[in-house]
Coordinates of C-alpha atoms and ligand atoms in Angstrom, one line a residue:
Chain A
M29 CA 21.0 47.7 32.5
I30 CA 19.5 48.0 36.0
T31 CA 16.7 50.7 36.5
I32 CA 15.3 51.7 39.8
F33 CA 11.9 53.6 39.8
G34 CA 12.4 53.9 35.9
V35 CA 15.8 55.5 36.7
P36 CA 19.1 53.8 35.4
S37 CA 21.0 52.6 38.3
A38 CA 24.2 54.4 37.1
A39 CA 22.6 57.8 37.1
L40 CA 20.8 57.2 40.5
F41 CA 24.0 56.1 42.3
G42 CA 26.0 58.5 40.5
Q43 CA 24.0 61.6 41.7
L44 CA 23.8 59.9 45.1
L45 CA 27.7 59.8 45.3
L46 CA 27.7 63.4 44.1
G47 CA 25.2 64.4 46.7
L48 CA 27.4 62.6 49.3
I49 CA 30.6 64.4 48.4
N50 CA 28.6 67.7 48.4
G51 CA 27.3 66.6 51.8
S52 CA 30.8 66.2 53.0
F53 CA 31.9 69.9 52.2
Y54 CA 28.7 71.2 53.8
A55 CA 29.2 69.0 56.9
I56 CA 32.7 70.0 57.6
L57 CA 31.8 73.5 56.8
S58 CA 28.8 73.8 59.0
L59 CA 30.5 71.8 61.8
G60 CA 33.4 74.6 61.8
L61 CA 30.4 77.3 61.9
A62 CA 28.5 75.6 64.8
V63 CA 31.8 75.2 66.7
I64 CA 32.6 78.9 66.1
F65 CA 29.1 80.2 66.7
G66 CA 28.8 78.1 70.1
L67 CA 31.7 79.9 71.7
L68 CA 31.9 83.5 69.9
N69 CA 28.4 83.8 69.4
I70 CA 29.3 85.1 65.7
I71 CA 27.9 83.8 62.3
N72 CA 31.2 83.6 60.8
F73 CA 30.7 84.9 57.1
T74 CA 34.5 84.4 56.3
H75 CA 33.9 80.7 56.2
G76 CA 33.5 80.6 52.5
A77 CA 36.5 82.8 51.8
L78 CA 38.8 80.8 54.3
Y79 CA 37.8 77.7 52.7
M80 CA 38.6 79.0 49.2
M81 CA 41.9 80.1 50.9
G82 CA 42.6 76.6 51.9
A83 CA 42.3 75.5 48.2
F84 CA 44.6 78.2 47.1
V85 CA 47.1 77.5 49.7
A86 CA 47.3 74.0 48.5
W87 CA 47.8 75.3 45.0
M88 CA 50.4 77.8 45.9
L89 CA 52.3 75.3 47.9
L90 CA 52.4 73.0 44.7
N91 CA 53.4 75.6 42.2
Y92 CA 55.4 77.9 44.1
L93 CA 57.2 75.3 46.6
G94 CA 56.7 71.8 44.9
I95 CA 55.1 70.8 47.9
G96 CA 52.3 68.2 47.2
Y97 CA 48.6 67.3 48.1
W98 CA 49.3 65.1 51.3
W99 CA 51.6 67.8 53.0
A100 CA 49.0 70.4 51.9
L101 CA 46.2 68.6 53.7
L102 CA 48.1 69.4 56.7
L103 CA 49.9 72.8 56.1
A104 CA 46.9 74.7 54.5
P105 CA 44.8 74.2 57.6
L106 CA 47.6 75.3 59.8
A107 CA 48.2 78.3 57.5
V108 CA 44.6 79.2 57.4
G109 CA 44.1 78.7 61.0
F110 CA 46.8 81.0 61.9
V111 CA 45.3 83.7 59.6
G112 CA 42.0 82.9 61.5
M113 CA 43.4 83.5 64.8
L114 CA 44.7 86.6 63.8
I115 CA 41.5 87.7 62.1
E116 CA 39.9 86.9 65.4
R117 CA 42.4 88.7 67.6
N118 CA 42.4 91.9 65.4
Y119 CA 39.0 92.2 64.1
I120 CA 36.6 90.1 65.6
A121 CA 37.7 90.4 69.5
P122 CA 37.6 94.0 69.2
L123 CA 34.0 94.3 68.8
S124 CA 33.4 93.6 72.4
F125 CA 36.3 95.3 73.8
T126 CA 35.7 98.5 76.1
N127 CA 37.7 100.9 74.1
Q128 CA 39.0 100.8 70.5
R129 CA 42.7 101.7 71.0
Q130 CA 43.8 98.7 69.5
S131 CA 41.5 99.2 66.4
F132 CA 43.4 102.7 65.9
V133 CA 46.7 101.2 65.9
L134 CA 45.5 98.3 63.4
I135 CA 43.9 101.1 61.0
G136 CA 46.9 103.5 61.3
A137 CA 49.5 101.0 60.7
S138 CA 47.6 99.6 57.8
A139 CA 47.3 103.0 56.2
L140 CA 51.0 103.8 56.8
G141 CA 52.0 100.4 55.6
F142 CA 50.0 101.0 52.3
L143 CA 51.5 104.3 51.6
L144 CA 55.0 102.9 52.1
L145 CA 54.6 99.7 50.0
F146 CA 52.2 101.4 47.1
Y147 CA 53.6 104.8 46.7
G148 CA 56.8 104.3 48.3
L149 CA 58.3 100.8 47.2
R150 CA 55.5 100.9 44.3
I151 CA 54.5 97.3 44.8
G152 CA 51.6 96.2 42.9
P153 CA 48.1 97.1 44.3
T154 CA 46.7 93.7 45.3
A155 CA 50.4 92.9 46.9
A156 CA 50.5 96.3 48.6
F157 CA 47.1 95.8 50.1
A158 CA 47.8 92.4 51.4
G159 CA 51.3 93.7 52.7
A160 CA 49.4 96.7 54.5
A161 CA 47.0 94.5 56.1
A162 CA 49.7 92.2 57.5
I163 CA 51.6 95.4 58.7
G164 CA 48.5 96.6 60.3
V165 CA 47.8 93.1 62.1
A166 CA 51.6 93.0 63.3
A167 CA 51.4 96.4 64.7
A168 CA 48.2 95.8 66.5
S169 CA 49.3 92.2 67.8
V170 CA 52.4 94.0 69.3
Y171 CA 50.2 96.8 70.8
A172 CA 47.6 94.0 72.2
W173 CA 50.6 92.2 73.7
K174 CA 52.0 95.2 75.4
R175 CA 48.6 96.8 76.3
P176 CA 45.8 94.3 76.3
S177 CA 42.4 95.6 76.0
Q178 CA 39.5 94.7 78.6
T179 CA 36.6 92.6 77.0
S180 CA 33.3 94.3 78.1
T181 CA 30.9 92.1 80.0
V182 CA 28.0 93.5 77.9
H183 CA 27.2 91.0 75.0
V184 CA 27.5 92.5 71.5
D185 CA 24.6 91.5 69.1
H186 CA 25.3 88.9 66.7
L187 CA 24.7 91.2 63.7
Y188 CA 28.0 93.3 64.1
G189 CA 30.1 90.0 63.9
L190 CA 28.1 89.1 60.9
L191 CA 28.5 92.4 59.2
L192 CA 32.1 92.4 59.8
T193 CA 32.9 89.0 58.7
F194 CA 31.0 89.4 55.6
G195 CA 32.9 92.6 54.6
L196 CA 36.2 90.6 55.4
A197 CA 35.2 87.7 53.2
L198 CA 34.3 90.2 50.4
I199 CA 37.7 91.7 50.9
I200 CA 39.7 88.3 50.7
Q201 CA 37.8 87.0 47.6
G202 CA 38.3 90.2 45.9
L203 CA 42.3 90.2 46.6
F204 CA 42.3 86.6 45.2
R205 CA 40.1 87.8 42.1
N206 CA 42.6 90.5 41.2
E207 CA 45.6 88.1 41.6
Y208 CA 44.5 85.1 40.0
G209 CA 41.2 85.8 37.9
V210 CA 38.0 83.9 37.8
S211 CA 38.8 81.3 35.3
G212 CA 40.0 78.7 38.0
L213 CA 43.3 77.2 38.5
P214 CA 43.7 73.3 38.0
Y215 CA 44.8 71.2 40.8
S216 CA 45.2 67.6 40.0
I217 CA 44.1 64.4 41.9
P218 CA 47.1 62.9 43.8
S219 CA 48.8 59.7 42.0
Q220 CA 47.9 57.4 44.8
L221 CA 44.2 58.2 44.5
S222 CA 43.7 58.3 40.7
G223 CA 41.7 55.6 38.9
G224 CA 38.3 54.2 40.3
Q225 CA 36.3 51.1 41.0
Q226 CA 33.5 49.6 39.4
I227 CA 31.3 48.7 41.9
R228 CA 29.0 45.5 41.4
I229 CA 26.2 43.8 43.3
F230 CA 25.8 40.3 42.4
D231 CA 27.8 40.8 39.4
A232 CA 25.8 43.7 38.0
P233 CA 27.6 46.8 37.6
I234 CA 25.9 49.4 39.8
M235 CA 28.2 52.4 39.4
F236 CA 31.7 53.5 38.8
M237 CA 33.3 55.1 41.8
P238 CA 36.4 57.4 41.3
N239 CA 38.8 56.7 44.1
Y240 CA 39.7 60.3 44.9
R241 CA 35.6 60.7 45.4
G242 CA 35.6 57.7 48.1
W243 CA 38.5 59.5 50.0
V244 CA 36.8 62.7 50.2
I245 CA 34.0 61.1 51.9
V246 CA 36.1 59.0 54.0
A247 CA 38.3 61.7 55.1
S248 CA 35.4 64.1 55.9
L249 CA 33.4 61.3 58.0
V250 CA 36.8 60.9 59.8
V251 CA 37.3 64.6 60.6
C252 CA 33.8 65.2 61.6
M253 CA 33.7 62.3 63.8
A254 CA 36.9 63.2 65.5
T255 CA 35.6 66.7 66.1
W256 CA 32.4 65.5 67.6
F257 CA 34.7 63.1 69.9
I258 CA 36.9 65.9 71.0
I259 CA 34.3 68.1 71.9
E260 CA 31.8 65.7 73.5
K261 CA 34.2 63.2 75.0
T262 CA 37.2 65.0 76.1
K263 CA 38.6 67.5 78.8
L264 CA 39.3 70.0 76.3
G265 CA 35.7 69.5 74.9
A266 CA 34.2 70.0 78.4
Y267 CA 36.1 73.3 78.5
L268 CA 34.8 74.4 75.4
R269 CA 31.2 73.1 76.3
A270 CA 31.4 74.9 79.7
A271 CA 32.6 78.1 77.9
T272 CA 29.8 78.1 75.5
E273 CA 27.4 78.0 78.2
N274 CA 29.0 80.6 80.6
P275 CA 32.2 82.2 79.7
T276 CA 32.5 84.4 82.8
L277 CA 32.2 81.5 85.1
V278 CA 34.9 79.5 83.3
G279 CA 37.0 82.5 83.4
A280 CA 36.4 82.8 87.1
F281 CA 37.9 79.6 87.7
G282 CA 41.2 80.5 86.2
V283 CA 40.8 79.5 82.5
N284 CA 42.1 81.8 79.8
V285 CA 38.7 81.9 78.0
P286 CA 40.0 84.9 75.5
L287 CA 43.0 82.4 74.4
M288 CA 40.2 79.7 74.1
I289 CA 38.1 81.7 71.9
T290 CA 41.1 82.6 69.5
L291 CA 42.0 78.8 69.2
T292 CA 38.5 77.8 68.6
Y293 CA 38.1 80.1 65.9
G294 CA 41.4 78.8 64.3
F295 CA 40.4 75.3 64.9
G296 CA 37.0 76.2 62.9
V297 CA 38.5 77.9 59.8
A298 CA 41.3 75.1 59.7
L299 CA 38.4 73.0 59.1
A300 CA 37.1 75.2 56.3
A301 CA 40.6 75.2 55.0
F302 CA 40.8 71.4 55.0
A303 CA 37.6 71.3 53.2
G304 CA 39.2 73.7 50.7
V305 CA 42.2 71.2 50.0
L306 CA 39.8 68.3 49.8
A307 CA 37.6 70.2 47.1
A308 CA 40.6 71.2 45.1
P309 CA 41.1 68.4 43.0
I310 CA 37.3 68.2 42.3
Y311 CA 36.1 71.7 41.7
S312 CA 38.8 74.0 40.3
V313 CA 40.8 76.2 42.5
N314 CA 38.6 79.6 42.1
P315 CA 38.1 82.7 44.2
N316 CA 34.4 82.5 44.0
M317 CA 34.1 78.6 45.2
G318 CA 33.6 79.6 48.6
A319 CA 30.9 82.3 47.9
D320 CA 28.9 79.7 45.9
L321 CA 29.0 77.1 48.6
I322 CA 28.7 79.3 51.6
I323 CA 25.2 80.4 51.0
V324 CA 24.1 76.7 50.9
V325 CA 25.8 75.8 54.0
F326 CA 24.2 78.6 55.9
A327 CA 20.9 77.2 55.0
V328 CA 22.2 73.8 56.1
V329 CA 23.3 75.4 59.4
V330 CA 19.8 77.0 59.9
I331 CA 18.2 73.8 59.2
G332 CA 20.4 71.7 61.6
G333 CA 20.3 74.3 64.2
M334 CA 22.7 76.9 65.2
G335 CA 25.6 75.7 67.2
S336 CA 24.4 72.0 67.2
I337 CA 27.8 69.9 66.7
L338 CA 26.2 66.6 65.8
G339 CA 23.2 68.4 64.1
S340 CA 25.7 70.0 61.6
I341 CA 27.2 67.0 60.6
I342 CA 24.1 64.6 60.0
T343 CA 22.2 67.6 58.4
G344 CA 25.4 68.3 56.1
F345 CA 25.5 64.6 54.8
A346 CA 21.6 64.3 54.7
L347 CA 21.2 67.4 52.8
G348 CA 23.9 66.6 50.2
L349 CA 21.9 63.1 49.5
V350 CA 18.5 65.0 49.5
E351 CA 20.2 67.4 47.0
G352 CA 21.7 64.3 44.7
L353 CA 18.1 62.5 44.9
T354 CA 16.2 65.8 43.8
K355 CA 18.4 66.0 40.7
V356 CA 17.3 62.3 39.7
F357 CA 13.7 62.7 40.5
Y358 CA 12.8 66.2 40.3
P359 CA 15.7 68.1 38.4
E360 CA 13.8 71.5 38.3
A361 CA 14.1 71.9 42.1
S362 CA 17.8 70.6 42.7
S363 CA 19.2 74.0 43.2
T364 CA 16.5 75.1 45.5
V365 CA 15.5 72.1 47.4
I366 CA 17.6 73.0 50.3
F367 CA 16.1 76.4 50.8
V368 CA 12.8 75.0 50.5
I369 CA 13.7 72.8 53.3
M370 CA 15.1 75.8 55.3
V371 CA 11.9 77.7 55.1
L372 CA 9.8 74.9 56.0
V373 CA 12.1 74.0 58.9
L374 CA 12.0 77.7 60.1
L375 CA 8.1 77.8 60.0
V376 CA 7.7 74.6 62.1
K377 CA 11.0 74.5 64.3
P378 CA 12.6 78.0 64.2
A379 CA 15.6 76.5 66.4
G380 CA 16.3 74.0 63.6
L381 CA 15.9 70.3 63.7
F382 CA 18.8 69.6 66.4
G383 CA 18.7 73.3 67.8
R384 CA 17.6 73.9 71.6
A385 CA 15.4 76.8 71.7
S386 CA 16.8 79.4 73.9
Chain B
M275 CA 58.4 79.9 111.3
A276 CA 56.9 77.4 113.6
E277 CA 55.5 79.8 115.8
A278 CA 53.6 81.4 112.7
A279 CA 52.4 77.9 111.7
L280 CA 51.2 77.3 115.2
R281 CA 49.0 80.2 115.3
A282 CA 45.4 79.6 115.6
P283 CA 43.8 80.3 112.4
R284 CA 41.2 82.7 114.3
A285 CA 43.8 85.1 115.5
G286 CA 41.2 87.3 114.0
A287 CA 42.1 90.9 113.2
A288 CA 45.8 90.7 114.8
A289 CA 47.0 88.2 111.7
A290 CA 47.7 89.9 108.6
P291 CA 44.5 89.5 106.6
L292 CA 44.4 86.9 103.7
L293 CA 41.9 89.4 102.1
A294 CA 41.8 93.1 102.6
V295 CA 39.0 95.0 100.9
N296 CA 39.4 98.7 100.9
N297 CA 36.9 101.2 99.6
L298 CA 35.6 99.1 96.8
E299 CA 33.3 100.7 94.3
A300 CA 31.5 98.8 91.5
W301 CA 29.2 99.4 88.6
Y302 CA 26.6 97.4 86.5
G303 CA 27.0 99.8 83.3
E304 CA 26.0 102.9 84.5
S305 CA 24.4 102.0 87.6
H306 CA 26.7 102.4 90.6
V307 CA 25.8 99.8 93.3
L308 CA 29.0 99.3 95.6
H309 CA 30.0 102.7 97.3
G310 CA 33.0 101.9 99.2
I311 CA 33.0 98.3 101.0
T312 CA 35.9 97.9 103.4
F313 CA 36.4 94.7 105.2
D314 CA 39.0 92.0 105.9
V315 CA 39.3 88.3 106.4
A316 CA 42.1 86.8 108.4
P317 CA 43.4 83.5 107.2
G318 CA 41.4 80.5 108.3
E319 CA 38.3 82.8 109.4
V320 CA 34.9 82.2 108.3
V321 CA 33.0 85.7 107.9
T322 CA 29.3 86.3 106.5
L323 CA 28.2 89.1 104.7
L324 CA 24.7 89.7 105.8
G325 CA 22.3 92.4 104.4
R326 CA 18.9 92.9 102.9
N327 CA 18.2 91.8 99.1
G328 CA 19.9 94.2 96.9
A329 CA 22.3 95.5 99.5
G330 CA 25.2 94.4 97.2
K331 CA 26.5 91.0 98.7
T332 CA 26.6 89.1 95.5
T333 CA 28.0 92.2 94.0
T334 CA 30.9 92.1 96.4
L335 CA 31.8 88.7 95.7
R336 CA 31.8 89.2 92.1
S337 CA 34.0 92.3 92.6
I338 CA 36.4 90.1 94.6
I339 CA 36.8 87.3 91.8
G340 CA 36.8 89.9 89.2
I341 CA 34.0 89.6 87.2
M342 CA 32.4 93.2 87.4
G343 CA 32.8 95.3 84.2
K344 CA 33.9 98.3 86.5
R345 CA 35.5 98.3 89.9
T346 CA 37.8 100.6 91.7
G347 CA 39.3 100.7 95.1
S348 CA 41.7 97.8 96.5
V349 CA 41.3 94.3 96.8
T350 CA 44.6 92.5 98.2
F351 CA 44.6 88.9 98.5
D352 CA 47.8 87.3 100.0
G353 CA 49.6 90.7 99.8
A354 CA 48.7 91.0 95.9
E355 CA 46.7 93.7 94.6
T356 CA 44.0 92.2 92.4
I357 CA 42.0 95.2 91.3
R358 CA 43.2 95.3 87.7
M359 CA 43.6 91.4 87.2
P360 CA 41.3 89.7 85.1
S361 CA 39.3 87.1 87.0
R362 CA 41.2 84.1 85.6
S363 CA 44.4 85.4 87.2
I364 CA 42.6 86.1 90.6
A365 CA 41.4 82.6 90.8
R366 CA 45.0 81.2 89.8
L367 CA 46.0 83.0 93.2
G368 CA 43.6 80.6 95.0
V369 CA 40.4 82.2 95.3
G370 CA 37.3 79.8 94.6
Y371 CA 33.9 81.0 93.5
V372 CA 30.7 79.6 94.1
P373 CA 27.9 81.8 92.5
E374 CA 24.4 82.4 93.8
E375 CA 22.9 80.7 90.8
R376 CA 25.4 77.9 91.4
G377 CA 26.5 77.7 87.5
I378 CA 26.3 74.1 87.1
F379 CA 26.7 73.3 83.5
A380 CA 23.9 71.6 81.5
S381 CA 26.0 70.3 78.7
L382 CA 28.4 68.6 81.4
S383 CA 28.0 65.3 83.3
V384 CA 28.3 65.9 87.1
Y385 CA 31.9 64.4 86.9
E386 CA 32.9 66.9 84.2
N387 CA 31.4 69.7 86.2
L388 CA 33.5 68.5 89.2
T389 CA 36.7 68.2 87.4
L390 CA 36.2 71.2 85.3
P391 CA 37.8 74.0 87.3
P392 CA 41.6 73.9 86.9
I393 CA 43.9 73.0 89.8
V394 CA 45.4 76.4 90.7
K395 CA 47.5 75.4 93.9
P396 CA 48.5 72.2 95.7
G397 CA 46.5 70.9 98.4
G398 CA 43.1 70.6 97.1
L399 CA 40.9 67.7 97.7
S400 CA 40.9 64.7 95.6
V401 CA 37.8 63.6 93.7
D402 CA 37.4 60.8 96.2
Q403 CA 37.4 63.1 99.1
I404 CA 34.8 65.2 97.5
Y405 CA 32.7 62.2 96.9
E406 CA 33.1 61.2 100.7
L407 CA 31.9 64.9 101.6
F408 CA 28.9 64.6 99.2
P409 CA 28.1 60.7 98.5
N410 CA 25.3 61.9 96.4
L411 CA 27.7 63.2 93.8
R412 CA 29.4 59.9 93.5
E413 CA 26.3 57.9 92.8
R414 CA 24.8 60.7 90.2
S415 CA 28.4 61.2 88.7
G416 CA 27.4 60.2 85.1
S417 CA 24.2 62.3 85.1
Q418 CA 23.8 65.7 83.3
G419 CA 24.9 68.2 85.7
T420 CA 21.5 70.2 85.7
K421 CA 19.5 66.9 86.4
L422 CA 20.7 67.0 89.8
S423 CA 18.2 68.4 92.6
G424 CA 18.8 71.8 94.1
G425 CA 20.7 70.6 97.2
E426 CA 23.0 68.4 95.0
Q427 CA 23.7 71.0 92.6
Q428 CA 24.8 73.0 95.4
M429 CA 26.9 70.3 96.7
L430 CA 28.7 70.0 93.3
A431 CA 29.1 73.9 92.9
I432 CA 31.0 73.7 96.3
G433 CA 32.8 70.4 95.7
R434 CA 34.1 71.4 92.3
I435 CA 36.2 74.4 94.0
L436 CA 37.8 72.3 96.7
R437 CA 39.6 70.3 94.1
T438 CA 41.5 73.5 93.0
G439 CA 43.6 74.2 96.0
A440 CA 41.8 77.4 96.5
K441 CA 42.7 78.8 99.8
L442 CA 39.8 81.5 100.0
L443 CA 36.2 80.3 99.1
L444 CA 33.5 82.6 98.2
L445 CA 30.0 81.0 98.9
D446 CA 27.1 82.9 97.7
E447 CA 23.9 82.0 99.7
P448 CA 24.7 78.2 99.7
T449 CA 21.5 77.2 101.6
E450 CA 19.1 79.3 99.7
G451 CA 15.8 77.1 99.0
L452 CA 17.4 74.2 100.4
A453 CA 15.5 71.6 102.6
P454 CA 16.7 72.0 106.4
V455 CA 18.4 68.6 106.3
I456 CA 20.5 69.8 103.3
V457 CA 21.1 72.9 105.1
Q458 CA 22.6 70.9 108.1
Q459 CA 24.6 68.9 105.8
I460 CA 26.2 72.0 104.3
G461 CA 26.7 73.5 107.5
R462 CA 28.9 70.5 108.8
T463 CA 30.9 70.8 105.4
I464 CA 31.6 74.3 106.1
E465 CA 32.5 73.4 109.8
R466 CA 34.9 70.9 108.4
L467 CA 36.5 73.1 105.8
K468 CA 37.0 75.6 108.4
G469 CA 38.9 72.8 110.4
E470 CA 41.0 72.1 107.5
G471 CA 42.3 75.8 107.4
F472 CA 40.2 77.1 104.5
T473 CA 39.1 80.8 104.7
I474 CA 35.5 81.2 103.8
I475 CA 33.4 84.4 103.0
L476 CA 29.9 83.4 103.2
V477 CA 26.8 85.5 102.0
E478 CA 23.7 84.5 103.9
Q479 CA 20.3 85.9 104.5
N480 CA 19.6 83.1 107.3
F481 CA 21.7 84.5 110.0
R482 CA 20.7 81.7 112.5
F483 CA 22.5 79.5 110.2
A484 CA 25.2 81.8 109.6
Q485 CA 25.9 81.9 113.6
T486 CA 26.7 78.2 113.6
V487 CA 29.7 78.5 111.6
A488 CA 31.0 82.1 111.3
N489 CA 33.6 83.8 113.4
R490 CA 32.4 87.4 112.4
H491 CA 29.5 88.8 110.5
Y492 CA 29.6 92.1 108.3
V493 CA 26.5 93.8 107.7
V494 CA 26.1 95.2 104.0
E495 CA 23.6 98.2 103.5
Q496 CA 23.3 100.0 100.2
G497 CA 26.6 99.1 98.9
K498 CA 28.6 99.7 102.1
V499 CA 29.6 97.7 105.2
V500 CA 28.0 99.3 108.0
D501 CA 28.8 97.1 110.8
M502 CA 30.8 94.2 112.1
I503 CA 29.6 91.9 114.8
P504 CA 31.8 89.3 116.3
N505 CA 29.9 86.0 116.6
E506 CA 30.4 85.8 120.3
V507 CA 28.1 88.8 120.7
L508 CA 25.5 88.2 118.2
D509 CA 22.9 87.4 120.7
Q510 CA 23.3 90.5 122.2
N511 CA 22.9 92.5 119.0
I512 CA 20.1 90.6 117.7
D513 CA 17.6 93.6 117.8
K514 CA 20.1 95.8 116.0
L515 CA 20.7 93.0 113.4
H516 CA 16.9 92.6 112.9
R517 CA 16.7 96.3 112.3
Y518 CA 19.7 95.8 109.7
L519 CA 17.7 93.0 107.9
G520 CA 14.6 94.2 108.3
V521 CA 12.9 91.2 109.7
Ligands
ATP292 N1 22.9 92.5 86.4 C1 22.7 93.7 87.0 N2 22.4 94.8 86.3 C2 22.0 96.0 86.9 N3 21.7 95.8 88.0 C3 22.1 95.0 89.1 C4 22.4 93.8 88.4 N4 22.4 92.8 89.4 C5 22.2 93.3 90.4 N5 21.9 94.6 90.3 C6 21.5 95.9 91.3 O1 22.8 96.0 92.0 C7 22.3 96.1 93.5 C8 22.9 95.0 94.5 O2 22.7 93.6 94.0 P1 23.4 92.3 94.8 O3 22.9 91.2 93.7 O4 24.7 92.4 94.8 O5 22.5 92.2 95.8 P2 22.5 91.2 97.1 O6 22.8 91.7 98.2 O7 23.2 89.8 96.6 O8 20.9 90.7 97.0 P3 20.2 89.4 97.0 O9 20.3 89.0 98.5 O10 18.7 89.6 96.6 O11 20.9 88.4 96.4 C9 20.9 95.8 93.5 O12 20.3 97.0 93.6 C10 20.5 95.2 92.1 O13 19.2 95.6 91.5
MG293 MG1 23.0 88.0 96.1

């Protein structure tokens, strides 16, 4: 058996692989947060809940409709992205409206919907709540289409968006917990990716690499790099970067900035849902899976620097590796090392490693 | 039809105005800064807004393009009432805006800055034509937008709205803080744009410069238009103008 610094190679590389897998999820999630933060100026706390929702959509597609992993990889991000766009239009955007008429429609229609579904049609409590939310959103969307609200030019404090999305995240998680419990639902690895490879260097076995884990790393890298490319190198990305700097001026050139904001939020949470589908076969599908992960991801975002695209990708993967190494060499600190780094970075470079001080 | 097309662009007030501003009021939050601005601009005309610091010239342009939080009164462009429109719809009617602070994007290259504003009407300049107008921009096309000199940034800010096909250009102090040779270059550009039929509202502190390009001058004072001086009689009115501007 080969040892490195007194550690068996299989253990070392096994932990590094695990670190890279975790790093993949950190990277995709913090990338979505960075994109959303850049344009919306909102710290999106629903991100973890929507990651969880992505995994659940994959599970539902399989168990209710017989639709398998590969389609889920496409459909779950689309579905969750659509939910995200509704959240942005009906809950986040009104924070900066000049009046709250649309919100009154949302609240009124949701309340009436709940009375109708729960007391009238005697539908179960969780389904009635979800149905009422859908009715409220539908009514508010129709209202917004007939009588669009004006967005105020005064910037709203980040804190409101953070508190709002935090509340929404807890509600979404609660709904899934009521319906599916917390024990976790199995989701199996697609047959094309079962099994694994023995990795050898000069015929010496180094480690065993399950195919699915290799796929997760490759898929995350590809998605992260593609997102980076779109934002930094394309015309679409130029609009996004410009609107991040000065949305008013981009609007004054004739661009529909509110629509861009909605689509960007949808795209950011679709990334989270994609990560959720990737995660489903590794971790079981569980209503709490997002809440556990998102705290670490926020630390990653702080370390990388709010809103930095490349920074969030690099920091995500790097911190996954650091965590893996810590498990091998200093296991006592493995669950806190990221937060220790966060504190140190905040002390030394408060804007984050890749962030620009504003 | 043919007669209308042959009519000189500076037929002045006789032609139906391209832009008519009536009793325009605007607010920054609670503070009321425009108190009833009224003026108009004929197609093909260059008019200036002159006035002291804080008179409300920038706010007038911001209200025309629709980026003031609250504004009332009437602004018609090409026959369409725009006072209730969001800024993107006003831009799409063919209004191009060059802000006082220039608004060059730091995260975009010069080329990306130049091609950012969408084409809103046919008949805009091509990127090559803009590079001919401002050769510096061609050389620096790969640089970060904000790495340009002040003069180059101003050229970029003007150049990028020439691509869009906008017919009315709102230029807020394009010569502010620039060296005399650059001011001359911008003056020649405005002359040329005027020759090509663009309609321009120019905010200026430097009325010596304004005199070389404008047809008429509006004087803004404390959120109101208080006077209009045709360019031909500017010299006779120089004392009055000095009083208005406090120089
Ligand atoms: N963002 C703002 N918030 C509040 N008040 C403002 C704001 N911008 C300008 N003002 C006020 O509105 C009034 C008009 O300002 P405006 O910028 O339109 O003047 P200006 O004529 O363009 O002046 P300058 O020649 O200095 O550019 C001034 O009294 C100014 O103090
Ligand atoms: Mg000004």
